[in-house]
Coordinates of C-alpha atoms in Angstrom, one line a residue:
M104 CA 5.8 84.9 53.2
E105 CA 3.2 85.6 50.5
G106 CA 2.5 82.9 48.0
P107 CA 2.8 83.3 44.2
I108 CA 0.4 85.6 42.4
R109 CA -2.4 83.7 40.8
C110 CA -4.1 85.4 37.8
T111 CA -7.2 83.4 36.9
Q112 CA -9.6 86.0 35.6
L113 CA -9.5 85.1 31.9
S114 CA -10.7 87.7 29.4
A115 CA -10.3 88.4 25.7
R116 CA -8.0 91.4 25.1
Y117 CA -6.1 92.9 22.1
W118 CA -2.4 93.7 21.5
Y119 CA -0.4 95.5 18.8
D120 CA 2.1 93.5 16.7
Y121 CA 4.5 96.1 15.2
T122 CA 5.9 93.6 12.7
T123 CA 2.6 93.2 10.9
R124 CA 1.2 96.6 12.1
Q125 CA -2.1 94.9 13.1
C126 CA -3.9 94.3 16.3
G127 CA -4.5 90.7 17.4
A128 CA -6.5 89.0 20.1
F129 CA -5.0 87.1 23.1
W130 CA -6.1 85.7 26.5
W131 CA -5.3 87.9 29.5
R132 CA -5.4 86.3 32.9
G133 CA -6.4 89.5 34.7
C134 CA -3.1 90.8 36.1
L135 CA 0.6 91.4 35.3
G136 CA 1.6 91.8 31.7
N137 CA 2.5 95.1 30.1
A138 CA 0.8 98.2 28.6
N139 CA 0.3 96.6 25.2
N140 CA -3.1 95.5 26.4
F141 CA -6.4 96.9 25.1
E142 CA -10.0 96.1 25.9
S143 CA -11.1 96.4 22.2
W144 CA -9.7 96.1 18.7
E145 CA -10.8 99.7 18.0
E146 CA -8.9 101.1 21.0
C147 CA -5.7 99.1 20.0
Q148 CA -5.9 100.6 16.5
T149 CA -6.5 104.1 17.7
F150 CA -3.4 104.1 19.9
C151 CA -1.0 102.1 17.7
A152 CA -2.0 102.1 14.0
G153 CA 0.9 102.7 11.7
I154 CA 3.6 102.2 14.3
G155 CA 6.4 100.1 12.9
P156 CA 9.7 98.7 14.3
I157 CA 12.2 101.1 15.7
E158 CA 14.9 101.8 13.1
R159 CA 18.5 101.3 14.3
K160 CA 20.8 104.3 14.0
T161 CA 23.6 103.7 11.5
T162 CA 27.1 104.5 12.6
T163 CA 30.6 104.3 11.0
E164 CA 32.4 103.7 14.2
E165 CA 34.0 100.3 14.7
P166 CA 32.6 98.3 17.6
P167 CA 35.1 97.7 20.4
P168 CA 36.9 94.3 20.2
M169 CA 35.4 91.5 22.2
P170 CA 37.7 89.9 24.8
I171 CA 38.7 86.4 24.0
P172 CA 38.1 84.0 26.9
F173 CA 41.3 82.7 28.5
D174 CA 40.0 79.1 28.2
A175 CA 39.3 79.4 24.5
P176 CA 42.3 80.7 22.7
T177 CA 40.8 80.0 19.3
A178 CA 37.4 81.4 20.0
A179 CA 36.2 84.2 17.7
P180 CA 33.6 86.8 18.3
P181 CA 30.1 85.8 17.1
S182 CA 28.9 87.4 13.9
Q183 CA 26.6 90.3 14.4
V184 CA 23.4 89.6 12.5
Q185 CA 20.8 92.3 12.4
P186 CA 17.2 91.0 12.7
Q187 CA 15.1 91.6 9.7
P188 CA 11.6 92.9 10.4
V189 CA 8.6 91.0 9.0
R190 CA 7.2 92.9 6.1
H191 CA 3.4 93.3 5.8
D192 CA 2.1 91.6 2.7
P193 CA -0.8 93.5 1.1
E194 CA -1.8 90.5 -1.0
L195 CA -2.2 88.4 2.2
E196 CA -4.3 91.2 3.7
H197 CA -6.5 91.2 0.6
Q198 CA -7.0 87.4 0.7
Y199 CA -7.6 87.3 4.5
P200 CA -9.1 90.6 5.6
R201 CA -9.1 91.7 9.2
Q202 CA -11.8 90.3 11.3
Q203 CA -14.6 92.7 11.8
Y204 CA -16.4 91.0 14.7
H205 CA -14.9 91.3 18.1
P206 CA -16.4 89.1 20.9
Q207 CA -17.2 90.7 24.2
S208 CA -17.9 87.6 26.3
M209 CA -16.7 84.0 26.7
E210 CA -20.0 82.7 25.4
E211 CA -19.6 84.7 22.2
I212 CA -16.1 83.3 21.8
C213 CA -17.3 79.7 22.2
R214 CA -20.0 80.2 19.6
M215 CA -17.6 81.5 16.9
T216 CA -17.0 79.2 13.9
V217 CA -13.7 77.4 13.5
D218 CA -11.0 79.5 11.7
S219 CA -7.6 78.0 10.8
G220 CA -6.1 81.4 9.9
P221 CA -4.0 82.4 6.9
C222 CA -0.6 80.9 7.9
A223 CA 0.8 77.4 7.3
N224 CA 2.6 76.7 10.6
Y225 CA 0.3 73.7 11.2
E226 CA -0.6 73.0 14.9
D227 CA -3.1 70.5 16.3
M228 CA -5.7 72.4 18.4
F229 CA -9.3 72.1 19.4
Y230 CA -12.4 74.3 18.9
Y231 CA -15.9 74.3 20.3
D232 CA -18.7 73.4 17.9
S233 CA -21.7 75.2 19.3
F234 CA -24.1 73.2 17.1
S235 CA -23.1 69.8 18.5
G236 CA -22.0 71.1 21.9
K237 CA -18.7 69.3 21.7
C238 CA -15.0 70.1 21.2
H239 CA -13.4 68.8 18.0
P240 CA -9.7 68.8 16.7
F241 CA -8.6 71.0 13.8
I242 CA -5.4 72.2 12.2
Y243 CA -4.5 75.8 13.2
G244 CA -2.2 77.7 10.8
G245 CA -0.3 79.5 13.6
C246 CA -1.6 83.0 13.1
G247 CA -4.8 84.9 12.7
G248 CA -8.1 83.0 13.2
N249 CA -10.2 83.8 16.3
L250 CA -10.2 83.0 20.0
N251 CA -12.2 79.7 19.7
K252 CA -9.0 77.6 19.7
Y253 CA -7.5 75.6 22.6
R254 CA -4.4 73.5 23.1
T255 CA -6.2 70.5 24.6
R256 CA -9.7 69.1 24.6
E257 CA -9.9 69.4 28.3
E258 CA -9.2 73.2 28.1
C259 CA -11.8 73.6 25.4
E260 CA -14.5 71.7 27.4
A261 CA -13.6 73.6 30.6
R262 CA -14.2 76.9 29.0
C263 CA -17.1 76.2 26.6
S264 CA -19.1 73.1 27.6
R265 CA -21.2 75.0 30.1
F266 CA -22.9 77.0 27.3
G267 CA -24.4 73.9 25.7
A268 CA -25.5 73.4 22.1
D269 CA -27.4 75.7 19.8
R270 CA -29.8 72.9 18.8
N271 CA -33.5 73.7 18.3
E272 CA -36.0 71.2 16.9
D273 CA -37.6 73.9 14.8
L274 CA -34.4 75.3 13.4
M275 CA -31.7 73.9 11.2
P276 CA -28.3 75.5 10.6
T277 CA -27.6 77.2 7.3
P278 CA -24.3 76.4 5.6
D279 CA -23.1 79.9 6.6
R280 CA -23.7 79.3 10.3
R281 CA -22.2 75.9 10.4
Y282 CA -19.2 76.2 8.2
G283 CA -17.5 79.6 8.6
G284 CA -20.1 82.4 8.7
A285 CA -22.3 84.2 11.2
G286 CA -25.6 83.8 9.4
P287 CA -28.7 83.3 11.6
L288 CA -30.5 80.0 11.9
E289 CA -33.3 79.8 9.5
P290 CA -36.5 77.8 10.2
V291 CA -37.2 74.9 7.9
K292 CA -40.7 75.3 6.3
V293 CA -42.3 72.1 5.2
A294 CA -45.6 72.3 3.3
P295 CA -48.2 69.7 4.4
I296 CA -49.2 67.1 1.8
P297 CA -52.9 66.3 1.4
V298 CA -53.7 62.7 2.3
D299 CA -55.2 61.9 -1.1
Q300 CA -52.0 63.2 -2.8
A301 CA -49.5 61.4 -0.6
P302 CA -47.5 58.7 -2.4
R303 CA -48.2 55.1 -1.1
A304 CA -45.5 52.4 -1.0
Q305 CA -46.4 49.2 -2.8
H306 CA -44.5 45.9 -3.0
P307 CA -43.5 45.1 -6.7
L308 CA -45.2 41.7 -6.6
A309 CA -48.4 42.9 -4.9
P310 CA -51.6 43.5 -6.9
P311 CA -52.3 47.1 -7.9
I312 CA -54.0 49.2 -5.3
A313 CA -57.6 50.0 -6.3
E314 CA -58.4 53.7 -6.4
P315 CA -61.3 54.7 -4.3
P316 CA -64.4 55.7 -6.2
S317 CA -64.7 59.4 -6.8
S318 CA -67.5 61.3 -5.1
H319 CA -68.6 62.5 -8.6
S320 CA -68.7 59.0 -10.2
R321 CA -72.1 57.4 -10.8
G322 CA -73.1 53.9 -10.0
P323 CA -73.6 51.2 -12.8
R324 CA -76.6 51.8 -15.0
K325 CA -79.5 49.4 -14.5

């Protein structure tokens, strides 16, 4: 007898959400699933852009009466509530535009900056900070954001710790790179200070430091 199917080849893929009419990212384990699975955001948009929920046909015919269970003489048929599709909010799209960068590898995902997303369904999750080389907790809004988010610290470390940190002694992160952007690391340029112009520390109770004689000064007259 064959054992259960194990799908362990994780990769970043994209799916179409007809309620918001947008493509979103998800983790695919490499097998099973359905056809709503695309290798890139562009491919997802090409196949599915503009497709909304299927409209139900309206009819004037009365539905057939539901049989009442013999052991529940007072039971009544449940009310038929039609689900309401989630409407797309243009204002939300304006405030939180669609992400333009789509990662192609696990390393690129781990080096993405933390993004809580536009929603307010607060969830405790973890992200990988490529500058420190560690996983840190953050509050995820429940939608949007990027793939650099994990349920547990162990999951975050298992996927990203092998890539190490982005540290370089000659480079310092700009605010855009560290806190929400994709700006490059800029080298810090420090101009050398001449020795004769460098400030010298002096104790407040110590006698003043005598200035060295200038090369142009003349000796005492005889």
